[in-house]
Coordinates of C-alpha atoms in Angstrom, one line a residue:
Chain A
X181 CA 39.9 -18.4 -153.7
X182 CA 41.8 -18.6 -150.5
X183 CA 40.9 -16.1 -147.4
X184 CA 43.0 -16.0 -144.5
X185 CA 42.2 -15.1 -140.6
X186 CA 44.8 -13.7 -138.4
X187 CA 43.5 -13.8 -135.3
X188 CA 40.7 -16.3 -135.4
X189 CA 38.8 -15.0 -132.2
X190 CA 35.1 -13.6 -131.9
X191 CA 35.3 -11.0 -134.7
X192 CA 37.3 -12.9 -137.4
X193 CA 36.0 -16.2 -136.5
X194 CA 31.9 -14.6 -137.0
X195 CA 33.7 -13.2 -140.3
X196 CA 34.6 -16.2 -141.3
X197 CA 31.4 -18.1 -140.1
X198 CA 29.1 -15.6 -142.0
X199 CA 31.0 -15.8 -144.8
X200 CA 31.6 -19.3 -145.4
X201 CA 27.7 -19.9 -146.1
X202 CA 27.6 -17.5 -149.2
X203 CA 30.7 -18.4 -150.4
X204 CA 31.7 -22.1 -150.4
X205 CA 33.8 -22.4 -153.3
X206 CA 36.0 -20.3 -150.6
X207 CA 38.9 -22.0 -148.7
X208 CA 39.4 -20.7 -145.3
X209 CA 42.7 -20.3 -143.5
X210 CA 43.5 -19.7 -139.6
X211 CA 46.5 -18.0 -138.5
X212 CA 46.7 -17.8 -134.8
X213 CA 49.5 -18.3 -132.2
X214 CA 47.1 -20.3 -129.6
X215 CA 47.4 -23.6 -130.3
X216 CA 44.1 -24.1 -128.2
X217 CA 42.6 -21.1 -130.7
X218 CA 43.7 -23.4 -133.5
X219 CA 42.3 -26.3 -132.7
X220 CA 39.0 -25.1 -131.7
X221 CA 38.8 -22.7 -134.4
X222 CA 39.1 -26.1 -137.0
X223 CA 36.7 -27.9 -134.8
X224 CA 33.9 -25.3 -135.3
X225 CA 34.7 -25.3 -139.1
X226 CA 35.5 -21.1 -138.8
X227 CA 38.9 -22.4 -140.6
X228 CA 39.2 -25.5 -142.9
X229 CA 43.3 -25.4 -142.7
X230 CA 46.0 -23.3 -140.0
X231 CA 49.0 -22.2 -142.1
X232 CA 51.9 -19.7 -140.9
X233 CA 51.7 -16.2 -141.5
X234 CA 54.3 -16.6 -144.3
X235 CA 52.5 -19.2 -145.6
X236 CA 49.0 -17.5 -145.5
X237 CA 50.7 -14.5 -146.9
X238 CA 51.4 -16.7 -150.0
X239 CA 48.2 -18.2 -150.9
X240 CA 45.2 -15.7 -149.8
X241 CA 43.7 -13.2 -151.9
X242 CA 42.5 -11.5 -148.5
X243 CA 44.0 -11.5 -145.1
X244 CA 42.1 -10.7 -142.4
X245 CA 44.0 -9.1 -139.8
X246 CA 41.8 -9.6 -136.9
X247 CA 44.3 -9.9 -133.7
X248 CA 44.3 -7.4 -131.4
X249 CA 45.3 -3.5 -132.1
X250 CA 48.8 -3.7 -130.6
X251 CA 49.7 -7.3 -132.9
X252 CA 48.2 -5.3 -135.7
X253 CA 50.4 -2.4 -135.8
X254 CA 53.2 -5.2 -135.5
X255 CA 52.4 -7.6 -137.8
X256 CA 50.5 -4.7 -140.7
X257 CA 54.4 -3.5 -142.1
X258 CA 55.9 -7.0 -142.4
X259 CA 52.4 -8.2 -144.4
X260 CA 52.6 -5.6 -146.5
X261 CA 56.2 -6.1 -146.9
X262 CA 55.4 -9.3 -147.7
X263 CA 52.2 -9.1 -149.9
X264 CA 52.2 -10.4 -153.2
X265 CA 50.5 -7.7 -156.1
X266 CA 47.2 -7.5 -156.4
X267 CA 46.4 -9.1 -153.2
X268 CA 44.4 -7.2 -150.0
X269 CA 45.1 -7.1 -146.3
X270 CA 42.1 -5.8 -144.5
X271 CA 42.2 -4.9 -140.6
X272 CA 39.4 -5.1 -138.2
X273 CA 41.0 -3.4 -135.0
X274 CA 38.8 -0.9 -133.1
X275 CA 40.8 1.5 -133.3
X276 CA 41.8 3.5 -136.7
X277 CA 44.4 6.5 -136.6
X278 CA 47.7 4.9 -135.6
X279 CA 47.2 1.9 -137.8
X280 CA 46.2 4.1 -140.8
X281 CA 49.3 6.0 -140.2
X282 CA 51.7 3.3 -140.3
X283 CA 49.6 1.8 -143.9
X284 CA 50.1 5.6 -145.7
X285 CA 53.7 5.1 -144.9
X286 CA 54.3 2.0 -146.8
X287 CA 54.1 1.7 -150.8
X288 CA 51.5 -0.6 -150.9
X289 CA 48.8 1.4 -148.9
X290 CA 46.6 0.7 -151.7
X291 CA 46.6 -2.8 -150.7
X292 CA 45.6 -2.6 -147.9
X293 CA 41.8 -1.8 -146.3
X294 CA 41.3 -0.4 -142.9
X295 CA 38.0 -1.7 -141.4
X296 CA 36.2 -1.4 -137.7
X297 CA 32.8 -3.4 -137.8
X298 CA 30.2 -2.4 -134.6
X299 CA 29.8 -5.5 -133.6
X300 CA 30.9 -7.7 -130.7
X301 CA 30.1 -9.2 -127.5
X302 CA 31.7 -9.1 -123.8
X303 CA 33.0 -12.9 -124.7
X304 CA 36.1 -13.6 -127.0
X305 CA 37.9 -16.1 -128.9
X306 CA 37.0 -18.6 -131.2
X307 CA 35.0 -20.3 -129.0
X308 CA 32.6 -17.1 -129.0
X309 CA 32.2 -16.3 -133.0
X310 CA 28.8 -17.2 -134.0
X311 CA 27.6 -16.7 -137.4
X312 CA 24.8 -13.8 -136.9
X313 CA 27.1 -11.5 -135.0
X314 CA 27.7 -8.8 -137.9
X315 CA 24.1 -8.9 -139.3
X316 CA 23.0 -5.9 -139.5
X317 CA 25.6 -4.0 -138.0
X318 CA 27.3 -1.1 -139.1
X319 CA 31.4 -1.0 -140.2
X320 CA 33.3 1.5 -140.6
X321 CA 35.8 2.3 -143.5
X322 CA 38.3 4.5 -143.4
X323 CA 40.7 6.3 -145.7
X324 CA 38.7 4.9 -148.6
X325 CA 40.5 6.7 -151.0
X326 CA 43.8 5.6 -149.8
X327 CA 43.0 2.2 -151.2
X328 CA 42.8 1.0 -154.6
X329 CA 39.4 -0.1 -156.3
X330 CA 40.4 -3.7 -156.6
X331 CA 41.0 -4.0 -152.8
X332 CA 38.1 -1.9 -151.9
X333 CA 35.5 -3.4 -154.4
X334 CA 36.9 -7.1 -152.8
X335 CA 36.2 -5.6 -148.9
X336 CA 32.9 -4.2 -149.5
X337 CA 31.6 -6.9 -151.4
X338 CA 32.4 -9.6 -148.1
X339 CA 31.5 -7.1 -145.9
X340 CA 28.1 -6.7 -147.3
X341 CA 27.4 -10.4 -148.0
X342 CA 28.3 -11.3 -144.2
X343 CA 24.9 -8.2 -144.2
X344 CA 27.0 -5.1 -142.6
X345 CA 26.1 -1.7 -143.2
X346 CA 28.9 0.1 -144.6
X347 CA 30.4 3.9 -143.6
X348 CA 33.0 6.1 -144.5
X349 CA 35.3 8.1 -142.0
X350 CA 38.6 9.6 -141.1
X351 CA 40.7 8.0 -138.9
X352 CA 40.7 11.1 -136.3
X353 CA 36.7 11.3 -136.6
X354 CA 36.3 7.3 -136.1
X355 CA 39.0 6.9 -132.9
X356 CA 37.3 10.6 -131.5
X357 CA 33.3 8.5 -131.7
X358 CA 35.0 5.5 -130.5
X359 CA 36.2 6.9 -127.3
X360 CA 32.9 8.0 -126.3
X361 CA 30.4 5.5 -128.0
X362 CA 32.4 2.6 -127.4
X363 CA 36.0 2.6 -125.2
X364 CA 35.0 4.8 -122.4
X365 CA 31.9 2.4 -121.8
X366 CA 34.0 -0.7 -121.2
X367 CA 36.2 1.7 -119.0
X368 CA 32.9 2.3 -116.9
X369 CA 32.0 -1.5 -116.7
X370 CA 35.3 -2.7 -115.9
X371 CA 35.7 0.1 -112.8
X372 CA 32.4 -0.9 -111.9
X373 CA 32.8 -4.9 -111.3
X374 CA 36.1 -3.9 -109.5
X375 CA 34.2 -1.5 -107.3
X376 CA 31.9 -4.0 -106.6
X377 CA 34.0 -6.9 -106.1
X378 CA 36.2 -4.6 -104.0
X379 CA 33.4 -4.1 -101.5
X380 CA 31.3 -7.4 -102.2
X381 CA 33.1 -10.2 -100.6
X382 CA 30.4 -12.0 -100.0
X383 CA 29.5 -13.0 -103.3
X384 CA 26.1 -14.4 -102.3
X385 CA 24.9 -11.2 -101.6
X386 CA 25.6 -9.9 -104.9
X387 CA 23.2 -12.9 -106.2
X388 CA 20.7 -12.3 -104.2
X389 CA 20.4 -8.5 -104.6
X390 CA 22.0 -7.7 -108.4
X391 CA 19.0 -7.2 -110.2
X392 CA 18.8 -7.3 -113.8
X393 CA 20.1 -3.4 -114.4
X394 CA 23.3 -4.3 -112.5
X395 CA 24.0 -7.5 -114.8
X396 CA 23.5 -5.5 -117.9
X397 CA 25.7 -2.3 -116.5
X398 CA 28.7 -4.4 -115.5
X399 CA 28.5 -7.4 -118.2
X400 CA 31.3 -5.5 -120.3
X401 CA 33.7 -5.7 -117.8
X402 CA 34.1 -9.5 -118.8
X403 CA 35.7 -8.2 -121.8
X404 CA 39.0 -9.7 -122.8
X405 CA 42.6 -7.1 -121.6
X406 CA 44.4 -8.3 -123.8
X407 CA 42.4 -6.8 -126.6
X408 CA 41.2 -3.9 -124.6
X409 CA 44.5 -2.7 -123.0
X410 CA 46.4 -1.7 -126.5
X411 CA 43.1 -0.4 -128.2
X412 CA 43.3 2.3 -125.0
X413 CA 46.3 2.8 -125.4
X414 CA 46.3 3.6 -128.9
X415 CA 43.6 5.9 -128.7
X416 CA 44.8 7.3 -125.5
X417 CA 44.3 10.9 -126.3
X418 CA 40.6 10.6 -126.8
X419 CA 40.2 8.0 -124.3
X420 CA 41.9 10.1 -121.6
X421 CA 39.6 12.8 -122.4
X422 CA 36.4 11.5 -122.6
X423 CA 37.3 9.3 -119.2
X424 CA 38.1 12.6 -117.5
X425 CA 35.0 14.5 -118.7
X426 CA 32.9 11.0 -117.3
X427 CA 34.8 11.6 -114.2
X428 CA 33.9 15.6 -113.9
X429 CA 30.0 14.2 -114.3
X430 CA 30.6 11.9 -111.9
X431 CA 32.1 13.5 -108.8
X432 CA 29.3 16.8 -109.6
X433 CA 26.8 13.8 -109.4
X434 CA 28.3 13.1 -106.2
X435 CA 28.3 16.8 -104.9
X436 CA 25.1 17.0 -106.0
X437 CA 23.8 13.7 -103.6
X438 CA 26.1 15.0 -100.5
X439 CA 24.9 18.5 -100.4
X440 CA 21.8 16.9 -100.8
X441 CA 20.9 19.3 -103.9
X442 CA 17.5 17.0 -105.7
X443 CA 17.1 19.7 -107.6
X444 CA 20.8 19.3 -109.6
X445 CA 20.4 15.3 -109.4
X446 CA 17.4 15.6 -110.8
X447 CA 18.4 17.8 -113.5
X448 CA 21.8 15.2 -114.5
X449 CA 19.3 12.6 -114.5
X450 CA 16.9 14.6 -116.9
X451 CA 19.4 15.3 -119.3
X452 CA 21.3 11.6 -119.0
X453 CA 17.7 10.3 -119.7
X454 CA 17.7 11.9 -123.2
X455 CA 19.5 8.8 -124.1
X456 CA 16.3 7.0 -124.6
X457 CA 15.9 9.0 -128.3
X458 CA 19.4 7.6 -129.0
X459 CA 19.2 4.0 -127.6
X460 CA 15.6 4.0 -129.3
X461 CA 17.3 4.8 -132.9
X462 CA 19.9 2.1 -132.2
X463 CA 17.4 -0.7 -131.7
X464 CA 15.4 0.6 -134.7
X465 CA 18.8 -0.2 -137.0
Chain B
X72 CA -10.4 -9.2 -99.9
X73 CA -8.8 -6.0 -101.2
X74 CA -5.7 -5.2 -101.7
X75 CA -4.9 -1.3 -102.6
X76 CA -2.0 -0.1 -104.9
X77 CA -0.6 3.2 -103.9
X78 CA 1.3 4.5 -106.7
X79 CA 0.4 2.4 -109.6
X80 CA 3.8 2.4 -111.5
X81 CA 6.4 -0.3 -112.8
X82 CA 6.8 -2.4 -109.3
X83 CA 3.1 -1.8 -107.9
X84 CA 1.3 -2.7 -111.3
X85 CA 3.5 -5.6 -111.9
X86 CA 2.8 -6.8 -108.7
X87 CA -1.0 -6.4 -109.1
X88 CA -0.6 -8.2 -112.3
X89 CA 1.1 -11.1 -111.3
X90 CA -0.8 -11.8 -108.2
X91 CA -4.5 -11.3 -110.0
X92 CA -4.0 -14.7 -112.0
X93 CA -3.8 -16.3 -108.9
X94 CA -6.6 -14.3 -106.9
X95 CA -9.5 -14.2 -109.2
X96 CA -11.6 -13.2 -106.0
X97 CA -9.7 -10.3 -105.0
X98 CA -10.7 -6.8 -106.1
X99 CA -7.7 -4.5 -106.8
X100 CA -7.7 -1.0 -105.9
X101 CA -5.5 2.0 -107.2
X102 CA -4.2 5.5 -105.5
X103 CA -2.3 7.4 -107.3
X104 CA -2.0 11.1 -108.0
X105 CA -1.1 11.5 -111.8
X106 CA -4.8 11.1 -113.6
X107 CA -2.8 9.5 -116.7
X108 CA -1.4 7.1 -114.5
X109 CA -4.8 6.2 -113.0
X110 CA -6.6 5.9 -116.6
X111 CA -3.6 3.6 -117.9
X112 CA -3.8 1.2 -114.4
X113 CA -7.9 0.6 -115.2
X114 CA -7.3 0.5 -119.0
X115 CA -4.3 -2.3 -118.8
X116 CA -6.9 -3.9 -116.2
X117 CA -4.0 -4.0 -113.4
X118 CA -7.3 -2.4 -110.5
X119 CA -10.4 -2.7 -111.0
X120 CA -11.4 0.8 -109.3
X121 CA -9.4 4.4 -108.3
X122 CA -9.7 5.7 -104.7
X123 CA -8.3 8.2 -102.3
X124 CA -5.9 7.1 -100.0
X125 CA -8.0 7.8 -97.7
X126 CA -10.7 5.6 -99.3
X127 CA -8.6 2.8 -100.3
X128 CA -7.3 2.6 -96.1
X129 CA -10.6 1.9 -94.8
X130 CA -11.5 -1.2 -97.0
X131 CA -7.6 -2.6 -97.5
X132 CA -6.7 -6.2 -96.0
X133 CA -3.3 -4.9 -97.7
X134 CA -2.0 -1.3 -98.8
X135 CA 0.9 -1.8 -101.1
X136 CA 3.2 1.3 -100.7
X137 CA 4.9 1.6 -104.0
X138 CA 5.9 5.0 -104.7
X139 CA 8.7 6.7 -105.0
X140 CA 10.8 6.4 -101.4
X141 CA 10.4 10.3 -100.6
X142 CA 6.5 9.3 -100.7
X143 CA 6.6 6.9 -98.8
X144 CA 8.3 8.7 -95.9
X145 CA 6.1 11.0 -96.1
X146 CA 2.9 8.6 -96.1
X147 CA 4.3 6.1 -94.2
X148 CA 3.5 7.7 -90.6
X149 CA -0.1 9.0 -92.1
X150 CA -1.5 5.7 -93.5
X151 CA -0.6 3.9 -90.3
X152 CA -2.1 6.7 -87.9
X153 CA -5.2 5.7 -89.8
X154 CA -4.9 2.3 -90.2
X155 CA -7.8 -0.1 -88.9
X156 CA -6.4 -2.8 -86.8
X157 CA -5.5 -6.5 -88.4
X158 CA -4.7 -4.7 -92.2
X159 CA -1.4 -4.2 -93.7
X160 CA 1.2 -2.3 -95.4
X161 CA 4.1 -3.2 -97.2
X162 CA 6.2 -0.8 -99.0
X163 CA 8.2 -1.7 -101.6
X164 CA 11.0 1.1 -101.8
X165 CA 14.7 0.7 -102.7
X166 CA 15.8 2.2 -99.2
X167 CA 15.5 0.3 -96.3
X168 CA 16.8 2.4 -93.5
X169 CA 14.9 5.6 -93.1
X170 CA 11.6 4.1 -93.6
X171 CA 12.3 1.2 -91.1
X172 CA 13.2 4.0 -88.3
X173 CA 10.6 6.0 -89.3
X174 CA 8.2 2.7 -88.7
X175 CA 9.7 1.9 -85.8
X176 CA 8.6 5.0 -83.9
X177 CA 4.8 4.2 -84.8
X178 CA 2.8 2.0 -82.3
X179 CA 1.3 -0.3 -85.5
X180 CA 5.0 -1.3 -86.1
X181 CA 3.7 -4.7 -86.5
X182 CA 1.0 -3.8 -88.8
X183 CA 3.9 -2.6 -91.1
X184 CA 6.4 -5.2 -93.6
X185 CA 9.2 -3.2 -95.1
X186 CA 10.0 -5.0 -98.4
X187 CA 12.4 -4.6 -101.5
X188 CA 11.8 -6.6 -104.6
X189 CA 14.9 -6.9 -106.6
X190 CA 13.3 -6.0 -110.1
X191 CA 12.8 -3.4 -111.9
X192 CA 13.3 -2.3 -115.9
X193 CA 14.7 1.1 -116.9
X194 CA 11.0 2.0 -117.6
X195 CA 8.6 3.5 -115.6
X196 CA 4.8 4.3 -115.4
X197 CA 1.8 1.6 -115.1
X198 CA 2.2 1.4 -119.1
X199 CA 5.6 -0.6 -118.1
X200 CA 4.2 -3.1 -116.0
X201 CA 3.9 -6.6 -117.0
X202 CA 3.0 -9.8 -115.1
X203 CA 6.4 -11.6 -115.4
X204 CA 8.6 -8.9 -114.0
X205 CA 8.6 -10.5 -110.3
X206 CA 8.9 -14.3 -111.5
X207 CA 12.2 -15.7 -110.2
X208 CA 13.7 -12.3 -108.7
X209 CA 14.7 -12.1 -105.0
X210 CA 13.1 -10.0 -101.9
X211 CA 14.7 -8.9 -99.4
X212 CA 12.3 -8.3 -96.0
X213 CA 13.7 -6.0 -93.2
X214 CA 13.6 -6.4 -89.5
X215 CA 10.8 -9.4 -90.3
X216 CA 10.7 -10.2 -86.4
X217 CA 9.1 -6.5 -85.5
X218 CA 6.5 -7.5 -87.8
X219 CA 3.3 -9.5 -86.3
X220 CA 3.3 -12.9 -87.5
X221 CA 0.0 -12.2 -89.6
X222 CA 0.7 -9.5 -91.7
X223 CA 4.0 -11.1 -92.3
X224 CA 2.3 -14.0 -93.3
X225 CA 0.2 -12.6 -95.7
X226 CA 2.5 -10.4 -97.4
X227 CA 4.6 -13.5 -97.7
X228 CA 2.5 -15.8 -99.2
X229 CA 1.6 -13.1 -101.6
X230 CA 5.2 -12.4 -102.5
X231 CA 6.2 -16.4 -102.8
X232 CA 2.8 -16.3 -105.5
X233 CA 3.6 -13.7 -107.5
X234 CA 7.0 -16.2 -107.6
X235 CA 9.3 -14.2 -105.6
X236 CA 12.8 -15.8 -103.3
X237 CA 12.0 -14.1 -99.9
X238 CA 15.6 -13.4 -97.7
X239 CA 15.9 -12.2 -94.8
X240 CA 18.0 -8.6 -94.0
X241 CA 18.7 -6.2 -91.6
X242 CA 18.0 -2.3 -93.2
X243 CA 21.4 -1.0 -92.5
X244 CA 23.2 -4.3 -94.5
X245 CA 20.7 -3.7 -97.0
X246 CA 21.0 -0.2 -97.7
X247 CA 24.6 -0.7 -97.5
X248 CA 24.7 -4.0 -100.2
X249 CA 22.2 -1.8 -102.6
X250 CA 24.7 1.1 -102.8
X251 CA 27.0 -1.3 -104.6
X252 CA 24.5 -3.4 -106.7
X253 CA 22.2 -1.5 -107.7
X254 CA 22.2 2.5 -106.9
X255 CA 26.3 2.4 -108.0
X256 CA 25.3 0.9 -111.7
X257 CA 22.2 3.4 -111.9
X258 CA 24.7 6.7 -111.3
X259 CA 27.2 5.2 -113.4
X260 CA 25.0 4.9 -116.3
X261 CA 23.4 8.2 -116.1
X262 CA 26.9 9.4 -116.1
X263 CA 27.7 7.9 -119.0
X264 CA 24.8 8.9 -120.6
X265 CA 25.6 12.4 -120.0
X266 CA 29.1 12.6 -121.1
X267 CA 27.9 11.3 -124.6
X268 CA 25.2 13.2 -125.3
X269 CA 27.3 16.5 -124.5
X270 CA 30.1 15.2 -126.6
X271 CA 28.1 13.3 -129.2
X272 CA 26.0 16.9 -130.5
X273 CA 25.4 14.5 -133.5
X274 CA 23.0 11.8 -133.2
X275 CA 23.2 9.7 -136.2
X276 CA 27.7 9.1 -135.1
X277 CA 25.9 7.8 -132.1
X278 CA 23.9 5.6 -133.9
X279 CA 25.9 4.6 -136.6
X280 CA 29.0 3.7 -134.2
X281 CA 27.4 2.4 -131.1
X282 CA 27.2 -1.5 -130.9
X283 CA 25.3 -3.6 -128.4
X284 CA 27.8 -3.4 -125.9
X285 CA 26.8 0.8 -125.8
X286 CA 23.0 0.0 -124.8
X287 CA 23.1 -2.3 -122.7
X288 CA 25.8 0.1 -120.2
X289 CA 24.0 2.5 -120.7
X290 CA 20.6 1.9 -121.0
X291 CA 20.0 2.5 -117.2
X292 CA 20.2 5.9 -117.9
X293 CA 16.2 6.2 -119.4
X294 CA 15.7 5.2 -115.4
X295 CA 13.1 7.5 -114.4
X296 CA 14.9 10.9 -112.2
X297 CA 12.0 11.4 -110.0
X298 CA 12.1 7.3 -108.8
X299 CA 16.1 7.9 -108.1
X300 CA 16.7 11.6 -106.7
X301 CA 15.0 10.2 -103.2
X302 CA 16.8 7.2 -103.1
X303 CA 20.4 8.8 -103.8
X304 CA 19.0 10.6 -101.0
X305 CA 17.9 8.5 -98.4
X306 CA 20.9 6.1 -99.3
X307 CA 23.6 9.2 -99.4
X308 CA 25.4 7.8 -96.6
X309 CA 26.5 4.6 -99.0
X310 CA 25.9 6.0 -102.1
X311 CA 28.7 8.5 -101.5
X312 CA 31.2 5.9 -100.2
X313 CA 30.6 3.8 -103.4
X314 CA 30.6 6.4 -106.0
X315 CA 33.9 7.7 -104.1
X316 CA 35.1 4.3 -104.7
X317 CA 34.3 3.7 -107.9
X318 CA 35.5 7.4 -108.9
X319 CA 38.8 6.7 -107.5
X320 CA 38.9 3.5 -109.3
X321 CA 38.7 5.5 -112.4
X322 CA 41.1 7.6 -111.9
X323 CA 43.9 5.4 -111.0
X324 CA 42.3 3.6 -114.3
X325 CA 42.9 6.9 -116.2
X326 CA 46.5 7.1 -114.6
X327 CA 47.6 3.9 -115.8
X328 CA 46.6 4.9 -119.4
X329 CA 47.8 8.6 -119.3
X330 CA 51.3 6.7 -118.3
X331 CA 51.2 4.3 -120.9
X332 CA 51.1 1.7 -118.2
X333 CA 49.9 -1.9 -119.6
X334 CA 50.2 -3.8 -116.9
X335 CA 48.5 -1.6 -114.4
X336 CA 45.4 -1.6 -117.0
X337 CA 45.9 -5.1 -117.7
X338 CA 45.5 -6.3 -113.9
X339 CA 43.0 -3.4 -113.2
X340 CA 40.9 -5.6 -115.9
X341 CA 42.0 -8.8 -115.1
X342 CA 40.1 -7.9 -111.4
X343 CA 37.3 -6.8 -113.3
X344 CA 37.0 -9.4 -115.0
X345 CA 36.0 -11.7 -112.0
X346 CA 32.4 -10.0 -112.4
X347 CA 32.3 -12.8 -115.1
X348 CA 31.8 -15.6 -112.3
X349 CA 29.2 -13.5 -110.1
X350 CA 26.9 -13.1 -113.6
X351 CA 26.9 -16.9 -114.0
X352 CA 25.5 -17.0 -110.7
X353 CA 22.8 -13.8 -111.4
X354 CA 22.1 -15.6 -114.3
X355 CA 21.7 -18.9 -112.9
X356 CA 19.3 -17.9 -110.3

């Protein structure tokens, strides 16, 4: 059995990593249009061969579409144009309405498996996928029924022999969770290393007075653009939203310290701290 | 010798911990005003005894001020009234300013060293403490030359054993850096925390769909509300310019994706991502 990776970054090179060990009668394919990506990704063994998309196309009994969002809506019509019977295209982009969409347009929908594992870190490419990075994390499925059994049964399968945890959600409900749970938090962290850097010139003092809460606040916002740019703008609706009602909280937070009000800080804190029972059950996963 | 710590929580237990290994002749004493607090301090063995604060001044070479930073402006001016000549006290609060002006009015000035350790964990309480949490961090000491050159000494040498980087800062510079370091990241993540949990009514979506990346943003926001009210406070002057800042930031941020506009987002977290190069240097420390 051939599998192919399109995209071979952190997420569909720790796929392909974690899968390799359970499956070595598997061949392993790279797609990618970095030819640095390539290389490294055959170096690291995440890929034993890089083949063209039309190629890849050919040969795989599952194509992993992990590129970013915008290269997914793109490149998920001409696949599936392409797609030989029986065959499965599964996506791994984080966000799920707009790419769903575009599948239930097409006649082979049932080919094709829309996917978001929970999983990442702030680093990408290949150079970043590691083998333990989906253990024990949830993914998401959506549109189940949309797809057939074949392609399903294959997805699920992988998915929970690389150890994921395996949900089921509408496209609206997952990109509406995202926004809060995930986008709007990298939003934060990237406005709040340009804040800082803004004002910090002087980069020794940051060194010398970060403490370990700042590192761990504003580590997101080494995230890569390129992914994150098209996966807010694809879920702009829900983005926009929950980045406006952040920005509400923030600027009665900051009435709240000007009119020197402890009484309202200290209530916004009380409730933010409530977090503690969620981050608690997170950790406990 | 004796050394008493008033306000037995995160920063003064750890301290007390840390420095006992090293000073198996010292006898630790503990003030604090929540009777939990002072059951867990003798329990975890962090004092060896409970006094008033009135108690603990008359038999302290040093009185480690480590309360909250409203507490210690308000027992700042007191303990030093009554302070027998050659002791000391250092405070250890996150604001530098106020409680340097208010020293600076007393006649045991020098008797006084105004200190910050950069540490900290988003937990609080004497049950948080834990030898290692000074080791390799930074402190910054205020206006060191108003100090006498004893009780500076001996609050250094106890600072460089508990394995602590001692710099040297002026209160207004540091009360301005901390605004962007450390009391930015804290609001940020309370924020966060709070848009969430009003949006997110159901837990187990959180769980289910946060990843890593989630907690650590926003795990600042378990930071205890009575600790930060007083420094928000004390530090409004800064705090407001930064959280202005950093709201504007945001707001341009959620321009740029209400208009569709890639490139804007895509520079916006190009800057961000410089952060990248200032946490190799945190973390190289």
């Amino acid at each position: 059995m051939i599998i192919s990776i399109i995209g071979v970054g952190l997420l569909g090179g720790s796929f392909a990593l974690g899968l390799r060990e359970k499956y070595p009668h598997v061949k392993f394919v790279g797609v990618d249009n970095s030819a640095v990506n390539q290389k490294i990704a055959l170096a690291k063994g995440i890929v034993d061969e890089i083949l063209t998309l039309d190629e890849a196309l050919q040969v795989s009994e599952l194509n992993v579409l992990a590129t970013p969002v915008d290269a997914i809506t793109k490149l998920l019509p001409y696949m599936l144009d392409h797609l030989p019977d029986g065959r499965t295209i599964m996506d791994l982009g984080s966000t799920k309405e707009l790419i769903c969409k575009l599948a239930d347009k097409h006649p082979k929908r049932g080919q094709f498996v829309a996917a978001h594992p929970m999983a990442g870190t702030e680093n990408s490419g290949p150079g970043a996928a590691f083998r333990e990075l989906l253990i024990d994390k949830n993914v998401i499925i959506c549109d189940k029924e949309k797809s057939s059994p074949d392609s399903v049964g294959l997805v699920e399968t992988f998915l929970r022999d690389v150890g994921m945890k395996i949900h089921y959600m509408k496209p609206v409900e997952h990109d509406l969770h995202l926004a809060y749970v995930s986008h709007l938090s990298h939003i934060s962290s990237f406005a709040l290393g340009m804040t800082v850097l803004d004002k910090e010139r002087d980069e020794r003092a940051i060194f010398d007075m970060a403490s370990t809460g700042f590192s761990s606040t504003v580590r997101l916002a080494k995230s890569s653009p390129q992914m994150w740019a098209p996966i807010f703008d694809q879920n702009k609706k829900n983005v926009s939203k929950a980045l406006g009602d952040y920005i509400e909280l923030l600027k009665k937070f900051k009435e709240a310290i000007d009119g020197r009000d402890m009484d309202a800080s200290l209530s916004y804190m009380a409730r933010a701290n409530d977090i503690g029972r969620v981050l608690a059950g997170i950790e406990k996963k």
